[in-house]
Amino acid sequence: MDTWTPNPRAKPFIPRQQRSLYLTWKYKLTNKRAVRRLCQSGAVLFLLVTVIVNIKLILDTRRAAIEEEAVQDYDEVLPNMETPRRPPNGRKVLDIEVYSSRSKVYVAVDGTTVLEDEMREQGRGIHVIVLNQATGHVMAKRVFDTYSPHEDEAMILFLNMVTRGRVLIFTIKDEGSFHLKDAAKSLLKGLGSQVSMSLSWRDMWTLVVKKGGQVYGEKHSKSPALSTWGDPVLLKTEVQLTASEDAECHWSDTELNRRRKLFCSKVEGYGSICSCKDPAPIEFSPDPLPDNRVYDVPVAVIAGNRPNYLYRMLRSLLSAQGVNPQMITVFIDGYYEEPMDVVELFGLKGVQHTPISIKNARVSQHYKASLTASFNLHPVSILKIRSTLSLCSDAF
């Protein structure tokens, strides 16, 4: 230390200050090595995402190809189907094909497609078709989105309303078990299903059965993982039709029962209205209303393609005190068969017209056309009722 001498040319010592966060990142980004590593990391991440997307695309394309191949096989077989055969006892046999997959369902009866749904993001759930056991014609079509809540309850109600002996066809599109509770599964098991209790997420399933009778066929495809669907299933089976006498009720030959018989031979799902032992009434005799000043006032019922709502509403309307059935006219927006069958069941007047426009504009045009026709038929006051409403007993 005694020999040390200061250097007059040395720079004065200045304590180093801590850099701000901004200056730190600026220094790192300006460092070529850091930029190179950042670019390399981005390139690796991009390649990884590209590989994942390509793998998913390949898997989806493969599944779509499998479903398309199954549909092509069906289209090739369909033209070569034989005409309905008659067994030795002379009764007709129906050839039925039922297809269930992620994106498409269809049902063919004797080579005629009675159901085909391949619309994207529509028709999810369990499709149900009811066939007449004597003629084989379609009596009802329903779809229950049992992926959503309470749809299984609606399916239970509908199946309980179907007459014993009808042929029931079930098929699943996309997913039909998420909200399919034990009560619905037990009902399907009671109909004859062997796999209903084990139906799970994205399973494919078909069933053909006679209510209260024989099981004609059932197929089930289990989903291998939560992220995939079960393989498409195609069920081919035969249904032997019964004699017409066994499929019809033997009501007394009256005008009311003739209307009832015609209605029950065409449509299904209306419960005791078609009961052979104790059918629900279709003619009502409510008490007359004292000093009824609206007895001769025309009533216009505005309806669409909701026959079950229309049926419920007309029953409540015809049960109302003081009603005059001769002054009721039902206006239906569109040429739908089942709503008109409901109107004719009760012996009322029905008018159908061509729908105009779409959505809200269609509704307003329906009201306009119905009211215009009402005033042309009855140039007096009109009482207008929607078909989705129920009336109390003292509505008049």
mmCIF file of C-alpha atoms in Angstrom:
data_model
loop_
_atom_site.group_PDB
_atom_site.id
_atom_site.type_symbol
_atom_site.label_atom_id
_atom_site.label_comp_id
_atom_site.label_asym_id
_atom_site.label_seq_id
_atom_site.Cartn_x
_atom_site.Cartn_y
_atom_site.Cartn_z
ATOM 1 C CA MET A 1 0.000 0.000 0.000
ATOM 2 C CA ASP A 2 2.950 2.333 0.651
ATOM 3 C CA THR A 3 4.068 2.052 -2.971
ATOM 4 C CA TRP A 4 0.585 2.613 -4.512
ATOM 5 C CA THR A 5 0.104 5.779 -6.460
ATOM 6 C CA PRO A 6 -3.214 6.891 -8.039
ATOM 7 C CA ASN A 7 -3.632 6.889 -11.796
ATOM 8 C CA PRO A 8 -4.489 10.385 -12.877
ATOM 9 C CA ARG A 9 -5.944 9.089 -16.192
ATOM 10 C CA ALA A 10 -8.428 6.628 -14.596
ATOM 11 C CA LYS A 11 -12.187 7.401 -14.905
ATOM 12 C CA PRO A 12 -13.941 8.326 -11.712
ATOM 13 C CA PHE A 13 -15.971 5.466 -10.047
ATOM 14 C CA ILE A 14 -19.734 5.804 -10.444
ATOM 15 C CA PRO A 15 -22.023 3.275 -8.652
ATOM 16 C CA ARG A 16 -24.093 1.208 -11.141
ATOM 17 C CA GLN A 17 -27.822 1.963 -11.017
ATOM 18 C CA GLN A 18 -30.511 -0.820 -11.273
ATOM 19 C CA ARG A 19 -32.160 -0.917 -14.708
ATOM 20 C CA SER A 20 -35.925 -0.479 -15.058
ATOM 21 C CA LEU A 21 -38.084 -3.375 -16.316
ATOM 22 C CA TYR A 22 -38.523 -1.631 -19.649
ATOM 23 C CA LEU A 23 -34.776 -1.216 -20.162
ATOM 24 C CA THR A 24 -34.181 -4.836 -19.142
ATOM 25 C CA TRP A 25 -36.597 -6.206 -21.766
ATOM 26 C CA LYS A 26 -35.252 -3.741 -24.330
ATOM 27 C CA TYR A 27 -31.739 -5.028 -23.692
ATOM 28 C CA LYS A 28 -32.842 -8.673 -23.995
ATOM 29 C CA LEU A 29 -34.734 -8.066 -27.217
ATOM 30 C CA THR A 30 -31.819 -6.277 -28.757
ATOM 31 C CA ASN A 31 -29.660 -9.232 -27.908
ATOM 32 C CA LYS A 32 -29.436 -11.301 -31.100
ATOM 33 C CA ARG A 33 -29.136 -14.551 -29.242
ATOM 34 C CA ALA A 34 -32.351 -13.981 -27.309
ATOM 35 C CA VAL A 35 -34.254 -13.060 -30.496
ATOM 36 C CA ARG A 36 -33.001 -16.213 -32.168
ATOM 37 C CA ARG A 37 -34.211 -18.379 -29.299
ATOM 38 C CA LEU A 38 -37.601 -16.669 -29.278
ATOM 39 C CA CYS A 39 -38.050 -17.320 -32.997
ATOM 40 C CA GLN A 40 -37.066 -20.955 -32.566
ATOM 41 C CA SER A 41 -39.586 -21.414 -29.749
ATOM 42 C CA GLY A 42 -42.343 -19.826 -31.850
ATOM 43 C CA ALA A 43 -41.547 -22.079 -34.797
ATOM 44 C CA VAL A 44 -41.682 -25.215 -32.609
ATOM 45 C CA LEU A 45 -45.012 -24.141 -31.106
ATOM 46 C CA PHE A 46 -46.455 -23.456 -34.577
ATOM 47 C CA LEU A 47 -45.356 -26.874 -35.845
ATOM 48 C CA LEU A 48 -46.865 -28.577 -32.786
ATOM 49 C CA VAL A 49 -50.248 -26.866 -33.307
ATOM 50 C CA THR A 50 -50.157 -27.767 -37.012
ATOM 51 C CA VAL A 51 -49.517 -31.437 -36.226
ATOM 52 C CA ILE A 52 -52.427 -31.560 -33.724
ATOM 53 C CA VAL A 53 -54.841 -29.902 -36.168
ATOM 54 C CA ASN A 54 -53.809 -32.264 -38.979
ATOM 55 C CA ILE A 55 -54.264 -35.342 -36.783
ATOM 56 C CA LYS A 56 -57.751 -34.185 -35.765
ATOM 57 C CA LEU A 57 -58.634 -33.489 -39.404
ATOM 58 C CA ILE A 58 -57.449 -36.960 -40.448
ATOM 59 C CA LEU A 59 -59.548 -38.623 -37.725
ATOM 60 C CA ASP A 60 -62.681 -36.620 -38.637
ATOM 61 C CA THR A 61 -62.185 -37.374 -42.345
ATOM 62 C CA ARG A 62 -61.782 -41.079 -41.617
ATOM 63 C CA ARG A 63 -64.984 -41.191 -39.547
ATOM 64 C CA ALA A 64 -66.916 -39.286 -42.224
ATOM 65 C CA ALA A 65 -65.627 -41.719 -44.863
ATOM 66 C CA ILE A 66 -66.807 -44.686 -42.785
ATOM 67 C CA GLU A 67 -70.295 -43.171 -42.428
ATOM 68 C CA GLU A 68 -70.433 -42.328 -46.141
ATOM 69 C CA GLU A 69 -69.430 -45.885 -47.009
ATOM 70 C CA ALA A 70 -72.229 -47.225 -44.830
ATOM 71 C CA VAL A 71 -74.722 -44.927 -46.562
ATOM 72 C CA GLN A 72 -73.464 -46.026 -49.984
ATOM 73 C CA ASP A 73 -73.885 -49.652 -48.991
ATOM 74 C CA TYR A 74 -77.457 -48.854 -48.025
ATOM 75 C CA ASP A 75 -78.114 -47.058 -51.329
ATOM 76 C CA GLU A 76 -76.714 -50.043 -53.250
ATOM 77 C CA VAL A 77 -78.858 -52.527 -51.364
ATOM 78 C CA LEU A 78 -82.061 -50.479 -51.507
ATOM 79 C CA PRO A 79 -82.789 -50.852 -55.272
ATOM 80 C CA ASN A 80 -82.274 -54.613 -55.005
ATOM 81 C CA MET A 81 -84.711 -55.103 -52.153
ATOM 82 C CA GLU A 82 -87.375 -57.663 -52.814
ATOM 83 C CA THR A 83 -91.056 -56.843 -52.828
ATOM 84 C CA PRO A 84 -92.863 -57.560 -49.571
ATOM 85 C CA ARG A 85 -93.239 -61.286 -49.096
ATOM 86 C CA ARG A 86 -96.252 -63.138 -47.833
ATOM 87 C CA PRO A 87 -95.644 -66.038 -45.462
ATOM 88 C CA PRO A 88 -97.730 -69.210 -45.725
ATOM 89 C CA ASN A 89 -100.496 -67.769 -43.542
ATOM 90 C CA GLY A 90 -101.031 -64.997 -46.117
ATOM 91 C CA ARG A 91 -100.088 -62.061 -43.906
ATOM 92 C CA LYS A 92 -97.766 -59.424 -45.258
ATOM 93 C CA VAL A 93 -94.185 -59.058 -43.998
ATOM 94 C CA LEU A 94 -92.522 -55.635 -43.831
ATOM 95 C CA ASP A 95 -88.785 -55.235 -44.451
ATOM 96 C CA ILE A 96 -87.529 -52.529 -42.100
ATOM 97 C CA GLU A 97 -84.096 -50.888 -42.051
ATOM 98 C CA VAL A 98 -83.030 -48.502 -39.308
ATOM 99 C CA TYR A 99 -79.754 -46.534 -39.376
ATOM 100 C CA SER A 100 -78.156 -44.650 -36.473
ATOM 101 C CA SER A 101 -75.006 -42.508 -36.631
ATOM 102 C CA ARG A 102 -73.446 -39.271 -35.499
ATOM 103 C CA SER A 103 -74.655 -37.191 -38.449
ATOM 104 C CA LYS A 104 -77.536 -39.131 -40.012
ATOM 105 C CA VAL A 105 -80.522 -41.328 -39.219
ATOM 106 C CA TYR A 106 -82.997 -42.947 -41.561
ATOM 107 C CA VAL A 107 -85.776 -45.516 -41.510
ATOM 108 C CA ALA A 108 -86.946 -47.432 -44.588
ATOM 109 C CA VAL A 109 -90.095 -49.557 -44.704
ATOM 110 C CA ASP A 110 -90.399 -51.907 -47.690
ATOM 111 C CA GLY A 111 -87.871 -49.825 -49.614
ATOM 112 C CA THR A 112 -89.630 -46.522 -48.911
ATOM 113 C CA THR A 113 -87.732 -43.996 -46.802
ATOM 114 C CA VAL A 114 -90.113 -42.777 -44.109
ATOM 115 C CA LEU A 115 -87.463 -40.879 -42.128
ATOM 116 C CA GLU A 116 -84.186 -39.295 -43.206
ATOM 117 C CA ASP A 117 -82.404 -36.644 -41.182
ATOM 118 C CA GLU A 118 -78.882 -35.536 -42.067
ATOM 119 C CA MET A 119 -79.213 -31.821 -41.280
ATOM 120 C CA ARG A 120 -76.251 -30.476 -39.352
ATOM 121 C CA GLU A 121 -76.954 -29.309 -35.791
ATOM 122 C CA GLN A 122 -80.585 -30.468 -36.046
ATOM 123 C CA GLY A 123 -82.491 -33.598 -35.121
ATOM 124 C CA ARG A 124 -80.236 -34.573 -32.218
ATOM 125 C CA GLY A 125 -81.601 -37.196 -29.829
ATOM 126 C CA ILE A 126 -83.952 -40.171 -30.072
ATOM 127 C CA HIS A 127 -86.196 -40.415 -33.132
ATOM 128 C CA VAL A 128 -89.405 -42.415 -32.670
ATOM 129 C CA ILE A 129 -91.713 -43.688 -35.421
ATOM 130 C CA VAL A 130 -95.043 -45.430 -34.852
ATOM 131 C CA LEU A 131 -96.357 -47.843 -37.512
ATOM 132 C CA ASN A 132 -99.827 -49.320 -37.858
ATOM 133 C CA GLN A 133 -99.463 -53.028 -37.125
ATOM 134 C CA ALA A 134 -102.061 -53.956 -39.755
ATOM 135 C CA THR A 135 -101.177 -51.667 -42.672
ATOM 136 C CA GLY A 136 -97.581 -50.630 -41.964
ATOM 137 C CA HIS A 137 -98.203 -46.950 -42.635
ATOM 138 C CA VAL A 138 -96.629 -44.239 -40.463
ATOM 139 C CA MET A 139 -98.957 -42.973 -37.745
ATOM 140 C CA ALA A 140 -96.594 -40.671 -35.838
ATOM 141 C CA LYS A 141 -93.079 -39.235 -35.961
ATOM 142 C CA ARG A 142 -91.378 -37.614 -33.011
ATOM 143 C CA VAL A 143 -87.840 -36.581 -32.080
ATOM 144 C CA PHE A 144 -86.840 -36.091 -28.453
ATOM 145 C CA ASP A 145 -83.610 -34.198 -27.793
ATOM 146 C CA THR A 146 -82.690 -36.237 -24.735
ATOM 147 C CA TYR A 147 -79.347 -34.452 -24.589
ATOM 148 C CA SER A 148 -81.417 -31.571 -23.149
ATOM 149 C CA PRO A 149 -83.352 -31.621 -19.846
ATOM 150 C CA HIS A 150 -86.973 -32.863 -19.562
ATOM 151 C CA GLU A 151 -87.122 -34.299 -23.074
ATOM 152 C CA ASP A 152 -87.054 -37.807 -21.610
ATOM 153 C CA GLU A 153 -90.232 -36.936 -19.681
ATOM 154 C CA ALA A 154 -91.918 -35.875 -22.924
ATOM 155 C CA MET A 155 -90.869 -39.168 -24.516
ATOM 156 C CA ILE A 156 -92.325 -41.143 -21.594
ATOM 157 C CA LEU A 157 -95.625 -39.275 -21.941
ATOM 158 C CA PHE A 158 -95.775 -39.918 -25.680
ATOM 159 C CA LEU A 159 -94.944 -43.625 -25.420
ATOM 160 C CA ASN A 160 -97.580 -44.087 -22.731
ATOM 161 C CA MET A 161 -100.147 -42.475 -25.050
ATOM 162 C CA VAL A 162 -99.398 -44.909 -27.898
ATOM 163 C CA THR A 163 -101.922 -47.730 -28.295
ATOM 164 C CA ARG A 164 -100.833 -51.217 -27.334
ATOM 165 C CA GLY A 165 -99.884 -53.329 -30.365
ATOM 166 C CA ARG A 166 -98.370 -50.542 -32.499
ATOM 167 C CA VAL A 167 -94.908 -51.056 -34.015
ATOM 168 C CA LEU A 168 -92.324 -48.704 -32.485
ATOM 169 C CA ILE A 169 -89.021 -47.794 -34.162
ATOM 170 C CA PHE A 170 -86.226 -46.022 -32.248
ATOM 171 C CA THR A 171 -82.945 -44.599 -33.549
ATOM 172 C CA ILE A 172 -80.372 -42.162 -32.113
ATOM 173 C CA LYS A 173 -78.720 -39.296 -33.947
ATOM 174 C CA ASP A 174 -75.531 -37.739 -32.513
ATOM 175 C CA GLU A 175 -76.243 -38.049 -28.764
ATOM 176 C CA GLY A 176 -79.321 -39.216 -26.895
ATOM 177 C CA SER A 177 -78.363 -40.294 -23.381
ATOM 178 C CA PHE A 178 -77.069 -37.260 -21.483
ATOM 179 C CA HIS A 179 -80.466 -36.496 -19.884
ATOM 180 C CA LEU A 180 -82.039 -39.916 -20.432
ATOM 181 C CA LYS A 181 -82.917 -40.718 -16.829
ATOM 182 C CA ASP A 182 -83.607 -44.108 -15.277
ATOM 183 C CA ALA A 183 -87.392 -43.724 -15.616
ATOM 184 C CA ALA A 184 -87.124 -43.460 -19.413
ATOM 185 C CA LYS A 185 -84.549 -46.253 -19.592
ATOM 186 C CA SER A 186 -86.817 -48.487 -17.502
ATOM 187 C CA LEU A 187 -89.735 -47.773 -19.843
ATOM 188 C CA LEU A 188 -87.614 -48.753 -22.844
ATOM 189 C CA LYS A 189 -86.551 -51.894 -21.014
ATOM 190 C CA GLY A 190 -90.199 -52.681 -20.343
ATOM 191 C CA LEU A 191 -90.876 -52.385 -24.075
ATOM 192 C CA GLY A 192 -88.238 -55.063 -24.690
ATOM 193 C CA SER A 193 -84.883 -53.305 -25.022
ATOM 194 C CA GLN A 194 -81.890 -55.270 -23.745
ATOM 195 C CA VAL A 195 -79.400 -52.377 -23.714
ATOM 196 C CA SER A 196 -81.444 -49.324 -22.676
ATOM 197 C CA MET A 197 -80.129 -49.389 -19.097
ATOM 198 C CA SER A 198 -76.523 -49.262 -20.378
ATOM 199 C CA LEU A 199 -76.988 -46.500 -22.977
ATOM 200 C CA SER A 200 -74.303 -43.903 -22.381
ATOM 201 C CA TRP A 201 -72.558 -40.886 -23.879
ATOM 202 C CA ARG A 202 -72.585 -40.828 -27.704
ATOM 203 C CA ASP A 203 -73.699 -44.432 -28.120
ATOM 204 C CA MET A 204 -75.500 -45.400 -31.347
ATOM 205 C CA TRP A 205 -78.684 -47.466 -30.935
ATOM 206 C CA THR A 206 -81.652 -48.799 -32.907
ATOM 207 C CA LEU A 207 -84.700 -50.784 -31.815
ATOM 208 C CA VAL A 208 -87.804 -52.181 -33.527
ATOM 209 C CA VAL A 209 -90.485 -53.542 -31.211
ATOM 210 C CA LYS A 210 -94.229 -54.043 -30.934
ATOM 211 C CA LYS A 211 -95.653 -52.286 -27.892
ATOM 212 C CA GLY A 212 -96.613 -54.966 -25.445
ATOM 213 C CA GLY A 213 -95.340 -57.700 -27.717
ATOM 214 C CA GLN A 214 -92.447 -58.996 -29.774
ATOM 215 C CA VAL A 215 -88.978 -57.455 -30.147
ATOM 216 C CA TYR A 216 -88.042 -57.560 -33.838
ATOM 217 C CA GLY A 217 -84.447 -56.377 -33.525
ATOM 218 C CA GLU A 218 -81.995 -54.197 -31.626
ATOM 219 C CA LYS A 219 -78.441 -52.991 -32.281
ATOM 220 C CA HIS A 220 -76.062 -51.002 -30.117
ATOM 221 C CA SER A 221 -72.632 -49.461 -30.711
ATOM 222 C CA LYS A 222 -70.649 -48.314 -27.677
ATOM 223 C CA SER A 223 -68.659 -45.085 -27.804
ATOM 224 C CA PRO A 224 -64.975 -45.960 -27.194
ATOM 225 C CA ALA A 225 -64.118 -42.603 -25.577
ATOM 226 C CA LEU A 226 -65.725 -39.368 -24.433
ATOM 227 C CA SER A 227 -64.321 -37.489 -27.424
ATOM 228 C CA THR A 228 -65.665 -39.889 -30.064
ATOM 229 C CA TRP A 229 -68.949 -41.454 -31.146
ATOM 230 C CA GLY A 230 -69.958 -45.067 -31.461
ATOM 231 C CA ASP A 231 -69.715 -46.655 -34.899
ATOM 232 C CA PRO A 232 -72.832 -46.336 -37.113
ATOM 233 C CA VAL A 233 -75.299 -49.208 -36.799
ATOM 234 C CA LEU A 234 -77.703 -50.551 -39.439
ATOM 235 C CA LEU A 235 -80.527 -52.783 -38.241
ATOM 236 C CA LYS A 236 -82.381 -54.929 -40.791
ATOM 237 C CA THR A 237 -85.409 -56.851 -39.632
ATOM 238 C CA GLU A 238 -88.829 -58.146 -40.644
ATOM 239 C CA VAL A 239 -92.213 -57.338 -39.116
ATOM 240 C CA GLN A 240 -95.203 -59.537 -39.742
ATOM 241 C CA LEU A 241 -98.391 -57.520 -39.981
ATOM 242 C CA THR A 242 -101.501 -58.548 -38.077
ATOM 243 C CA ALA A 243 -105.020 -58.898 -39.416
ATOM 244 C CA SER A 244 -107.057 -55.698 -39.654
ATOM 245 C CA GLU A 245 -109.699 -57.148 -37.358
ATOM 246 C CA ASP A 246 -107.112 -57.603 -34.604
ATOM 247 C CA ALA A 247 -105.806 -54.040 -34.933
ATOM 248 C CA GLU A 248 -109.160 -52.227 -34.801
ATOM 249 C CA CYS A 249 -111.561 -51.540 -31.977
ATOM 250 C CA HIS A 250 -115.123 -52.803 -32.379
ATOM 251 C CA TRP A 251 -117.081 -49.723 -31.378
ATOM 252 C CA SER A 252 -120.767 -49.415 -32.123
ATOM 253 C CA ASP A 253 -121.547 -48.096 -35.594
ATOM 254 C CA THR A 254 -122.436 -44.458 -34.954
ATOM 255 C CA GLU A 255 -121.429 -41.223 -36.668
ATOM 256 C CA LEU A 256 -119.172 -40.308 -33.722
ATOM 257 C CA ASN A 257 -117.455 -43.687 -33.691
ATOM 258 C CA ARG A 258 -116.926 -43.595 -37.447
ATOM 259 C CA ARG A 259 -115.030 -40.340 -36.994
ATOM 260 C CA ARG A 260 -113.123 -41.861 -34.100
ATOM 261 C CA LYS A 261 -112.287 -45.007 -36.088
ATOM 262 C CA LEU A 262 -110.986 -42.990 -39.042
ATOM 263 C CA PHE A 263 -108.866 -40.815 -36.764
ATOM 264 C CA CYS A 264 -107.391 -43.738 -34.790
ATOM 265 C CA SER A 265 -106.469 -45.603 -37.978
ATOM 266 C CA LYS A 266 -104.326 -42.669 -39.180
ATOM 267 C CA VAL A 267 -102.590 -41.013 -36.215
ATOM 268 C CA GLU A 268 -101.192 -42.006 -32.822
ATOM 269 C CA GLY A 269 -100.214 -40.461 -29.512
ATOM 270 C CA TYR A 270 -103.617 -39.265 -28.236
ATOM 271 C CA GLY A 271 -104.086 -41.764 -25.438
ATOM 272 C CA SER A 272 -107.570 -42.847 -24.392
ATOM 273 C CA ILE A 273 -109.250 -41.246 -27.398
ATOM 274 C CA CYS A 274 -108.528 -44.555 -29.173
ATOM 275 C CA SER A 275 -109.146 -46.865 -26.224
ATOM 276 C CA CYS A 276 -111.202 -49.912 -27.161
ATOM 277 C CA LYS A 277 -112.739 -50.361 -23.706
ATOM 278 C CA ASP A 278 -113.259 -46.825 -22.397
ATOM 279 C CA PRO A 279 -112.604 -44.199 -25.103
ATOM 280 C CA ALA A 280 -112.478 -40.537 -24.176
ATOM 281 C CA PRO A 281 -115.488 -38.512 -25.400
ATOM 282 C CA ILE A 282 -115.292 -36.455 -28.581
ATOM 283 C CA GLU A 283 -118.717 -34.853 -28.155
ATOM 284 C CA PHE A 284 -119.468 -32.661 -25.170
ATOM 285 C CA SER A 285 -122.700 -31.385 -23.654
ATOM 286 C CA PRO A 286 -121.845 -28.486 -21.330
ATOM 287 C CA ASP A 287 -124.602 -26.782 -19.420
ATOM 288 C CA PRO A 288 -126.277 -23.951 -21.344
ATOM 289 C CA LEU A 289 -125.420 -20.444 -20.287
ATOM 290 C CA PRO A 290 -128.387 -18.371 -19.052
ATOM 291 C CA ASP A 291 -129.039 -15.274 -21.165
ATOM 292 C CA ASN A 292 -126.183 -16.239 -23.518
ATOM 293 C CA ARG A 293 -125.611 -13.254 -25.800
ATOM 294 C CA VAL A 294 -122.508 -14.674 -27.497
ATOM 295 C CA TYR A 295 -123.988 -18.030 -28.533
ATOM 296 C CA ASP A 296 -124.066 -17.020 -32.202
ATOM 297 C CA VAL A 297 -120.745 -15.146 -32.198
ATOM 298 C CA PRO A 298 -118.238 -16.837 -34.572
ATOM 299 C CA VAL A 299 -115.073 -18.224 -32.989
ATOM 300 C CA ALA A 300 -111.834 -18.343 -35.019
ATOM 301 C CA VAL A 301 -109.146 -20.762 -33.794
ATOM 302 C CA ILE A 302 -105.672 -19.869 -35.102
ATOM 303 C CA ALA A 303 -103.598 -23.044 -35.520
ATOM 304 C CA GLY A 304 -100.393 -24.343 -37.103
ATOM 305 C CA ASN A 305 -98.646 -27.704 -37.212
ATOM 306 C CA ARG A 306 -99.061 -28.485 -33.526
ATOM 307 C CA PRO A 307 -101.827 -31.087 -33.506
ATOM 308 C CA ASN A 308 -101.405 -32.109 -29.857
ATOM 309 C CA TYR A 309 -101.835 -28.525 -28.670
ATOM 310 C CA LEU A 310 -104.809 -28.114 -30.999
ATOM 311 C CA TYR A 311 -106.396 -31.310 -29.628
ATOM 312 C CA ARG A 312 -106.011 -30.118 -26.026
ATOM 313 C CA MET A 313 -107.352 -26.660 -26.848
ATOM 314 C CA LEU A 314 -110.415 -27.923 -28.753
ATOM 315 C CA ARG A 315 -111.348 -30.255 -25.897
ATOM 316 C CA SER A 316 -111.292 -27.371 -23.435
ATOM 317 C CA LEU A 317 -113.161 -25.095 -25.856
ATOM 318 C CA LEU A 318 -115.936 -27.614 -26.530
ATOM 319 C CA SER A 319 -116.283 -28.235 -22.778
ATOM 320 C CA ALA A 320 -116.832 -24.542 -22.013
ATOM 321 C CA GLN A 321 -120.281 -23.548 -20.821
ATOM 322 C CA GLY A 322 -122.341 -21.819 -23.518
ATOM 323 C CA VAL A 323 -120.188 -22.845 -26.512
ATOM 324 C CA ASN A 324 -121.763 -23.320 -29.939
ATOM 325 C CA PRO A 325 -119.714 -25.832 -32.018
ATOM 326 C CA GLN A 326 -121.461 -24.727 -35.212
ATOM 327 C CA MET A 327 -119.834 -21.287 -34.927
ATOM 328 C CA ILE A 328 -116.247 -22.559 -34.493
ATOM 329 C CA THR A 329 -113.818 -22.473 -37.437
ATOM 330 C CA VAL A 330 -110.199 -23.659 -37.200
ATOM 331 C CA PHE A 331 -107.706 -21.928 -39.513
ATOM 332 C CA ILE A 332 -104.522 -23.940 -40.151
ATOM 333 C CA ASP A 333 -101.372 -22.297 -41.502
ATOM 334 C CA GLY A 334 -100.241 -24.889 -44.066
ATOM 335 C CA TYR A 335 -101.591 -28.087 -45.574
ATOM 336 C CA TYR A 336 -100.779 -30.448 -42.716
ATOM 337 C CA GLU A 337 -102.747 -33.664 -42.375
ATOM 338 C CA GLU A 338 -102.704 -34.322 -38.642
ATOM 339 C CA PRO A 339 -104.100 -30.939 -37.478
ATOM 340 C CA MET A 340 -106.935 -31.338 -39.994
ATOM 341 C CA ASP A 341 -107.561 -34.878 -38.715
ATOM 342 C CA VAL A 342 -107.966 -33.441 -35.205
ATOM 343 C CA VAL A 343 -110.460 -30.865 -36.472
ATOM 344 C CA GLU A 344 -112.503 -33.529 -38.283
ATOM 345 C CA LEU A 345 -112.414 -35.777 -35.204
ATOM 346 C CA PHE A 346 -114.476 -33.199 -33.302
ATOM 347 C CA GLY A 347 -116.735 -32.525 -36.292
ATOM 348 C CA LEU A 348 -115.658 -28.891 -36.676
ATOM 349 C CA LYS A 349 -115.025 -26.753 -39.741
ATOM 350 C CA GLY A 350 -111.388 -26.415 -40.796
ATOM 351 C CA VAL A 351 -109.750 -24.089 -43.316
ATOM 352 C CA GLN A 352 -106.178 -24.516 -44.594
ATOM 353 C CA HIS A 353 -104.219 -21.961 -46.570
ATOM 354 C CA THR A 354 -100.746 -21.575 -48.057
ATOM 355 C CA PRO A 355 -98.179 -20.070 -45.655
ATOM 356 C CA ILE A 356 -96.852 -16.625 -46.552
ATOM 357 C CA SER A 357 -93.375 -15.339 -45.557
ATOM 358 C CA ILE A 358 -91.297 -16.703 -42.640
ATOM 359 C CA LYS A 359 -90.914 -16.338 -38.868
ATOM 360 C CA ASN A 360 -92.818 -13.408 -37.317
ATOM 361 C CA ALA A 361 -94.046 -12.190 -40.683
ATOM 362 C CA ARG A 362 -95.573 -15.615 -41.339
ATOM 363 C CA VAL A 363 -97.478 -15.462 -38.046
ATOM 364 C CA SER A 364 -98.894 -12.020 -38.798
ATOM 365 C CA GLN A 365 -99.879 -13.085 -42.324
ATOM 366 C CA HIS A 366 -101.608 -16.140 -40.859
ATOM 367 C CA TYR A 367 -103.627 -13.916 -38.524
ATOM 368 C CA LYS A 368 -104.508 -11.591 -41.383
ATOM 369 C CA ALA A 369 -105.658 -14.415 -43.685
ATOM 370 C CA SER A 370 -107.646 -16.102 -40.892
ATOM 371 C CA LEU A 371 -109.441 -12.937 -39.780
ATOM 372 C CA THR A 372 -110.168 -11.926 -43.367
ATOM 373 C CA ALA A 373 -111.720 -15.315 -44.079
ATOM 374 C CA SER A 374 -113.665 -15.145 -40.799
ATOM 375 C CA PHE A 375 -115.239 -11.804 -41.638
ATOM 376 C CA ASN A 376 -116.055 -13.053 -45.133
ATOM 377 C CA LEU A 377 -117.837 -16.067 -43.651
ATOM 378 C CA HIS A 378 -119.450 -14.155 -40.789
ATOM 379 C CA PRO A 379 -119.650 -10.366 -41.240
ATOM 380 C CA VAL A 380 -120.103 -9.860 -37.494
ATOM 381 C CA SER A 381 -117.897 -9.797 -34.426
ATOM 382 C CA ILE A 382 -115.231 -12.522 -34.154
ATOM 383 C CA LEU A 383 -113.828 -14.172 -31.030
ATOM 384 C CA LYS A 384 -110.220 -15.150 -31.845
ATOM 385 C CA ILE A 385 -108.432 -17.928 -29.902
ATOM 386 C CA ARG A 386 -104.929 -19.343 -30.298
ATOM 387 C CA SER A 387 -104.612 -23.124 -30.547
ATOM 388 C CA THR A 388 -101.978 -23.271 -27.781
ATOM 389 C CA LEU A 389 -104.369 -21.952 -25.113
ATOM 390 C CA SER A 390 -106.757 -23.744 -22.777
ATOM 391 C CA LEU A 391 -110.104 -22.253 -21.844
ATOM 392 C CA CYS A 392 -111.797 -22.240 -18.481
ATOM 393 C CA SER A 393 -115.305 -23.622 -18.149
ATOM 394 C CA ASP A 394 -116.928 -20.163 -18.020
ATOM 395 C CA ALA A 395 -115.126 -18.668 -21.033
ATOM 396 C CA PHE A 396 -118.460 -17.719 -22.604
#
